[in-house]
mmCIF file of C-alpha atoms and ligand atoms in Angstrom:
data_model
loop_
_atom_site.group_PDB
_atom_site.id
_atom_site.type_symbol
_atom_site.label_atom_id
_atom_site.label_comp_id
_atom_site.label_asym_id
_atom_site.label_seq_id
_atom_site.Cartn_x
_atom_site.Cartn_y
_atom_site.Cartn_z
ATOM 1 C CA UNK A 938 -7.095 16.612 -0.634
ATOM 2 C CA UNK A 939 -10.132 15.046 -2.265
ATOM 3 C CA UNK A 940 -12.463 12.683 -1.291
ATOM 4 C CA UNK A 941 -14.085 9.782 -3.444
ATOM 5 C CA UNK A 942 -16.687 7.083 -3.461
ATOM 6 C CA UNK A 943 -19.312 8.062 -0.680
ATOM 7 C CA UNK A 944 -16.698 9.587 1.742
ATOM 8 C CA UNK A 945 -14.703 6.343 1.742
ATOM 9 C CA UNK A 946 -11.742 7.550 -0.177
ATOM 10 C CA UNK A 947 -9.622 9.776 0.552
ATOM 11 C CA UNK A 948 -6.518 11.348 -1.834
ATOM 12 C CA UNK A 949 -4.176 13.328 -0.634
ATOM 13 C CA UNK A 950 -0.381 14.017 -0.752
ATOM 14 C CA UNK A 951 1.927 13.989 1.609
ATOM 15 C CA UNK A 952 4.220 11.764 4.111
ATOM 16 C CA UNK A 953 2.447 8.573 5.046
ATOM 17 C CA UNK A 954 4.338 7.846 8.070
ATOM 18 C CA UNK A 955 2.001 10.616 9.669
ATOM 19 C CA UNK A 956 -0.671 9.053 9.007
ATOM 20 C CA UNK A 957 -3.173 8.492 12.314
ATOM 21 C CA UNK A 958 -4.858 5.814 10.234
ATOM 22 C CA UNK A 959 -5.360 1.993 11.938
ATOM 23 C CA UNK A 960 -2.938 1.085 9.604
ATOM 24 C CA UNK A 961 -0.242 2.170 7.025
ATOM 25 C CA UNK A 962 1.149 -0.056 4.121
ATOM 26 C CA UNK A 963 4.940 -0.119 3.238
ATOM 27 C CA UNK A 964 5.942 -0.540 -0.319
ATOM 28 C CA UNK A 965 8.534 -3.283 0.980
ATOM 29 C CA UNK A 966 10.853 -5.231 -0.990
ATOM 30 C CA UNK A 967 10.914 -8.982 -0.367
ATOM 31 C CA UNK A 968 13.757 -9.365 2.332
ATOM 32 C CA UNK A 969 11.758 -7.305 4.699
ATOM 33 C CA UNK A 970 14.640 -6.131 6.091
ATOM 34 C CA UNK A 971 14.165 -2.336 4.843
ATOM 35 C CA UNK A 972 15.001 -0.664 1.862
ATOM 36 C CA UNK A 973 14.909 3.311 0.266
ATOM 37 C CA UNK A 974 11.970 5.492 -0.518
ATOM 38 C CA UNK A 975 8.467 4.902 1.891
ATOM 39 C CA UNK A 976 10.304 1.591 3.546
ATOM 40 C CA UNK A 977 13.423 3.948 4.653
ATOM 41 C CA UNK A 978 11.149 6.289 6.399
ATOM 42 C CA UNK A 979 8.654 4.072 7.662
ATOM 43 C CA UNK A 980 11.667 2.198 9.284
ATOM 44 C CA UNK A 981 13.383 5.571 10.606
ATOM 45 C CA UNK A 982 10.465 7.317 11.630
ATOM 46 C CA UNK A 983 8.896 3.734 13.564
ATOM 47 C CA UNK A 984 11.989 2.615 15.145
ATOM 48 C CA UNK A 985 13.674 -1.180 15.413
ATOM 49 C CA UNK A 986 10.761 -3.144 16.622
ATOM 50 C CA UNK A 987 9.483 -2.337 13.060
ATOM 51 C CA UNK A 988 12.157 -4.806 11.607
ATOM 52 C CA UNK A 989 12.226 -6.724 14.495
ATOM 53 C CA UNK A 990 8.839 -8.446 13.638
ATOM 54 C CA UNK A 991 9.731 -8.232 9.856
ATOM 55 C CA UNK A 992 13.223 -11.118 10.770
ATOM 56 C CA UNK A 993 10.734 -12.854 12.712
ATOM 57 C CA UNK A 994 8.184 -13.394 10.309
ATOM 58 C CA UNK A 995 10.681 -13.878 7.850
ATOM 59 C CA UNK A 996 12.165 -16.770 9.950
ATOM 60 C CA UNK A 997 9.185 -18.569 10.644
ATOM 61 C CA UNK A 998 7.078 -17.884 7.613
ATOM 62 C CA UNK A 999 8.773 -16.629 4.838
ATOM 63 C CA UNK A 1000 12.507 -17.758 5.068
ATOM 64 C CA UNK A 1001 12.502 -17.201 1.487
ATOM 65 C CA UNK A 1002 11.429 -13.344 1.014
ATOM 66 C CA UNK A 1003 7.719 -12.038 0.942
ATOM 67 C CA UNK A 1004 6.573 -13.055 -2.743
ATOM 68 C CA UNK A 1005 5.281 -10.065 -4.454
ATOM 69 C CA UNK A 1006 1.568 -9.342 -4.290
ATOM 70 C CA UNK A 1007 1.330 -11.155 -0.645
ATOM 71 C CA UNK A 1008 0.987 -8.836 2.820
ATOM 72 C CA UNK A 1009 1.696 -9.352 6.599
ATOM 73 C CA UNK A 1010 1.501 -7.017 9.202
ATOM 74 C CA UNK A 1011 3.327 -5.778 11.828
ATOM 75 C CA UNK A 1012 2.748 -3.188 14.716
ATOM 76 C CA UNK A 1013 3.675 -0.098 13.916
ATOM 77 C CA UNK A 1014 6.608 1.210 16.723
ATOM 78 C CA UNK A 1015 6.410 4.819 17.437
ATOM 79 C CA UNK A 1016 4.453 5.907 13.982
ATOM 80 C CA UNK A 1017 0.864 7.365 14.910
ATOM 81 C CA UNK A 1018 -0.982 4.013 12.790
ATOM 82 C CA UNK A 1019 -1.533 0.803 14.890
ATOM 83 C CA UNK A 1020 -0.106 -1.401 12.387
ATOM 84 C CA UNK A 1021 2.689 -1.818 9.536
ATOM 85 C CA UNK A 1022 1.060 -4.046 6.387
ATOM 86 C CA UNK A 1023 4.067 -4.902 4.173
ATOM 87 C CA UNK A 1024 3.506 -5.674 1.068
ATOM 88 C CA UNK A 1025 5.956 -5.870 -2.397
ATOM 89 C CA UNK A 1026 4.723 -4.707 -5.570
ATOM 90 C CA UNK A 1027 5.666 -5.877 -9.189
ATOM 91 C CA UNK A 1028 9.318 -4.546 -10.300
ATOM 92 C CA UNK A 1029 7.818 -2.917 -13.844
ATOM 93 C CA UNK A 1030 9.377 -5.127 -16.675
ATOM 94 C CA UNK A 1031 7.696 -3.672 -19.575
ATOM 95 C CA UNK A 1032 3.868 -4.839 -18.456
ATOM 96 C CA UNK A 1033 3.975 -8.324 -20.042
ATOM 97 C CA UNK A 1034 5.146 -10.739 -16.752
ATOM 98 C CA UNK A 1035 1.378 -10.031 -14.735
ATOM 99 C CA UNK A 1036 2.691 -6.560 -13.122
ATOM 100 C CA UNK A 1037 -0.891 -5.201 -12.993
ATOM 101 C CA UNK A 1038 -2.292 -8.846 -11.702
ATOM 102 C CA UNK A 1039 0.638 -8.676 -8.919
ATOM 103 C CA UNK A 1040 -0.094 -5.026 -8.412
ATOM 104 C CA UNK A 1041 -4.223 -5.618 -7.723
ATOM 105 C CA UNK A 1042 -2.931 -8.275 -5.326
ATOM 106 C CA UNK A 1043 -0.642 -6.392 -3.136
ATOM 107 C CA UNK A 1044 -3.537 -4.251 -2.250
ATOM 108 C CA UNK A 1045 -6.188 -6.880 -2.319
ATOM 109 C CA UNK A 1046 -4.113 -8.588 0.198
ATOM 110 C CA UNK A 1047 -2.661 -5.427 2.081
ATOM 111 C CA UNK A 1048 -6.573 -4.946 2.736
ATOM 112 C CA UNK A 1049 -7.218 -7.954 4.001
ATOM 113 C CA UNK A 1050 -4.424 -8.401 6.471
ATOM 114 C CA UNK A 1051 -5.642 -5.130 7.798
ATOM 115 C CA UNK A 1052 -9.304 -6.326 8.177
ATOM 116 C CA UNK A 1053 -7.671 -9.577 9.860
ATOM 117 C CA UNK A 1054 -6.214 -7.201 12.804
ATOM 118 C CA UNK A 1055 -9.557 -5.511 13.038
ATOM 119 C CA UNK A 1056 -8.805 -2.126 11.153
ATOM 120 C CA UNK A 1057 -11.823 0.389 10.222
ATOM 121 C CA UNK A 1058 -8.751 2.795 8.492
ATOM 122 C CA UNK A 1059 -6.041 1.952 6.528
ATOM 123 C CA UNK A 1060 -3.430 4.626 4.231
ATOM 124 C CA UNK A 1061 -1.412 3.519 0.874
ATOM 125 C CA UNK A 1062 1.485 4.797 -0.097
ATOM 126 C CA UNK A 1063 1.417 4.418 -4.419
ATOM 127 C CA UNK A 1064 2.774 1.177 -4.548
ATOM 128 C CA UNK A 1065 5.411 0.200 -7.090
ATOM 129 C CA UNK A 1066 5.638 3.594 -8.676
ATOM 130 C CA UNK A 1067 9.012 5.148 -7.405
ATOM 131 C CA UNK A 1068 12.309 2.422 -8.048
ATOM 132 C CA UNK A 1069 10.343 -0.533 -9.015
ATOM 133 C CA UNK A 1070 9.007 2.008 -12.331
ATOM 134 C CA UNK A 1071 5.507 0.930 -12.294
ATOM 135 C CA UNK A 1072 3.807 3.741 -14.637
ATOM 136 C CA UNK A 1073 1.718 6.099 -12.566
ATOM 137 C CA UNK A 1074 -1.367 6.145 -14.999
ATOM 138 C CA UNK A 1075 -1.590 2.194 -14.995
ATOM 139 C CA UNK A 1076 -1.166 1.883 -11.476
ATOM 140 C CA UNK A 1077 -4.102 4.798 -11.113
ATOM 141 C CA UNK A 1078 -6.584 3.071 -13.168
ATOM 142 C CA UNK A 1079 -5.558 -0.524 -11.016
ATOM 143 C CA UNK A 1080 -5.918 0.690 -7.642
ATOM 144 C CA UNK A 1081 -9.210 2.279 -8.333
ATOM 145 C CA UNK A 1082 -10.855 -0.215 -9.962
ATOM 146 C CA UNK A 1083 -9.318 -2.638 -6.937
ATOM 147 C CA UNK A 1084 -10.884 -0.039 -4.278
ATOM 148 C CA UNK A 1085 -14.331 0.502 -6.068
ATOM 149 C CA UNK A 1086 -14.551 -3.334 -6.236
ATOM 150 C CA UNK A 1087 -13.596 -3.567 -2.665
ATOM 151 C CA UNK A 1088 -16.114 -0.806 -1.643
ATOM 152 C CA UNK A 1089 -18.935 -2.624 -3.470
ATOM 153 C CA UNK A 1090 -18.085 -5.945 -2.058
ATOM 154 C CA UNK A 1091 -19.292 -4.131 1.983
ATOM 155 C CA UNK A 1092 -15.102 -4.719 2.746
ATOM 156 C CA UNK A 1093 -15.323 -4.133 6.448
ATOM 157 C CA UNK A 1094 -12.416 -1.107 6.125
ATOM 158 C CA UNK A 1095 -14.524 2.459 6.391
ATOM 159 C CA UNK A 1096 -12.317 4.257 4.804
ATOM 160 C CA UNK A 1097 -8.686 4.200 2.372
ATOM 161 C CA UNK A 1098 -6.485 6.836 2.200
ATOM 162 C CA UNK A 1099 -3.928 7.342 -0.774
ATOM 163 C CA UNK A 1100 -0.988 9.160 0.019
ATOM 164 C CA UNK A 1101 1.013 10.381 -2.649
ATOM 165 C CA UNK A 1102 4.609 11.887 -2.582
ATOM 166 C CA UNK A 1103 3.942 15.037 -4.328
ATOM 167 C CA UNK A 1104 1.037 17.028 -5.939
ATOM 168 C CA UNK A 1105 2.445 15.995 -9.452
ATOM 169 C CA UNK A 1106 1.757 12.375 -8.149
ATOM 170 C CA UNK A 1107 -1.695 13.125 -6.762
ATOM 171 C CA UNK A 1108 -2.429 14.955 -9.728
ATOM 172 C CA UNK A 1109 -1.393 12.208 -12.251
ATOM 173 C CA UNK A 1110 -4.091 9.704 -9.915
ATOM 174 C CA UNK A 1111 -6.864 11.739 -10.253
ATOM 175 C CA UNK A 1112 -6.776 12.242 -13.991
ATOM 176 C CA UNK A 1113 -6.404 8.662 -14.265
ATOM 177 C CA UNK A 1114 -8.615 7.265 -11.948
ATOM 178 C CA UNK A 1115 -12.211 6.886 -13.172
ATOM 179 C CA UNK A 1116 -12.983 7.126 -9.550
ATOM 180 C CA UNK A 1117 -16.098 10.080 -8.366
HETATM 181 P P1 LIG B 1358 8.615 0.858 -4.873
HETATM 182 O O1 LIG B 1358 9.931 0.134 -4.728
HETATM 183 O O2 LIG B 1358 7.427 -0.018 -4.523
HETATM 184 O O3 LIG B 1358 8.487 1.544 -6.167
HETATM 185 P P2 LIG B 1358 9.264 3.360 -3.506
HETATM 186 O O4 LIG B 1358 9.391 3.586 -2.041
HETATM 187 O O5 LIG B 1358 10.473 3.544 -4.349
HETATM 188 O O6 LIG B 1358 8.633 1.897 -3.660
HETATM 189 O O7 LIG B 1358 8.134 4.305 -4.085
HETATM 190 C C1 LIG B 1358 6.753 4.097 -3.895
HETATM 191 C C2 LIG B 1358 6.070 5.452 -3.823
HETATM 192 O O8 LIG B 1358 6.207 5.973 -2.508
HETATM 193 C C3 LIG B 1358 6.668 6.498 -4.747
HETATM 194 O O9 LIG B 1358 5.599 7.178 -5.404
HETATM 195 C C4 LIG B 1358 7.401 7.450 -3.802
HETATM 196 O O10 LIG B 1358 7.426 8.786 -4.295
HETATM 197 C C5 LIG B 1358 6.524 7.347 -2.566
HETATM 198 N N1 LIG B 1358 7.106 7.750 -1.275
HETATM 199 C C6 LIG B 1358 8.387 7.836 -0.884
HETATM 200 N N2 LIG B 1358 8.476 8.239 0.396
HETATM 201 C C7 LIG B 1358 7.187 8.427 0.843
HETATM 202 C C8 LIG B 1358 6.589 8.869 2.061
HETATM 203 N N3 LIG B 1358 7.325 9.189 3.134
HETATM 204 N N4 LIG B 1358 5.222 8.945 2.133
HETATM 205 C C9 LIG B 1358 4.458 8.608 1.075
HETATM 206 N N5 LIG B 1358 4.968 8.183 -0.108
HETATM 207 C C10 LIG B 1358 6.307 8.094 -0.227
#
């Protein structure tokens, strides 16, 4: 585990969905309706009211699918965080169809639907980097300049926690961060 910026970041790897944080993001897809990697266990280890709220929201606000880069939140069922933010991240097409644009949004927006329920803590799972093949370096050097922007800007969030899958992934963020 390290920590970054002033005390306000915090890297670390692990599962998120043990996170005690006011909030956890889920690398949805756009159905909402659950999927594989940190969406499967956020689902199984939360329980139905999880997707419960996701065919809600789906049926009154997006009947369409979440567009990726946008968030909403749900509570968070029997995990230890307060609240679910969903967001989808850019499928990886080759870099050329705004993947890194899409990508700064889903956390942009991720961290403002948390501020919007009143969160001081909020943990990210590494968005877009396990089926949708975002590359882990690019996505590194995105999310921190997104975070050090957000930190600058007095974001009312205290503190972020990254939560990656593995010390390989961890590893690969802090090399390619630019983050102290
Ligand atoms: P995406 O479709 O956005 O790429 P994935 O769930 O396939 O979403 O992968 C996103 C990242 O989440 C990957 O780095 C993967 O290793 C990681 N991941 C999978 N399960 C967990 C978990 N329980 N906690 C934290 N990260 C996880």
């Amino acid at each position: 585990m390290k920590t970054l910026m002033d005390g306000r970041l915090i890297v670390k790897s692990g599962d998120i969905t043990k996170e005690k944080a006011d909030a956890i993001v889920n690398a949805a897809n756009s159905t909402l309706l659950g999927g594989g990697g940190v969406d499967g266990a956020i689902h199984s280890a939360g329980g139905p009211s999880i997707l419960e709220e996701c065919r809600a929201i789906r049926k009154k606000v997006y009947p369409n699918g979440l567009p990726a880069g946008e968030a909403v939140a749900t509570s968070a069922g029997e995990l230890p965080a307060r609240f679910v933010i969903h967001t989808v991240g850019p499928v990886w097409h080759g870099g050329n169809q705004n993947e890194p644009e899409i990508l700064a949004n889903a956390y942009q927006n991720s961290l403002r639907a948390a501020e919007e329920k009143g969160c001081a803590t909020i943990a990210f799972p590494a968005i877009s980097t396990g089926v949708y093949g975002f590359p882990r370096e690019l996505a590194a050097k995105i999310v921190s300049r997104v975070l050090m922007e957000y930190f600058l800007s007095d974001g009312k969030i205290s503190t972020v926690t990254l939560v990656f899958y593995g010390k390989s992934d961890y590893e690969i963020f802090l090399a390619h961060s630019d983050l102290e």
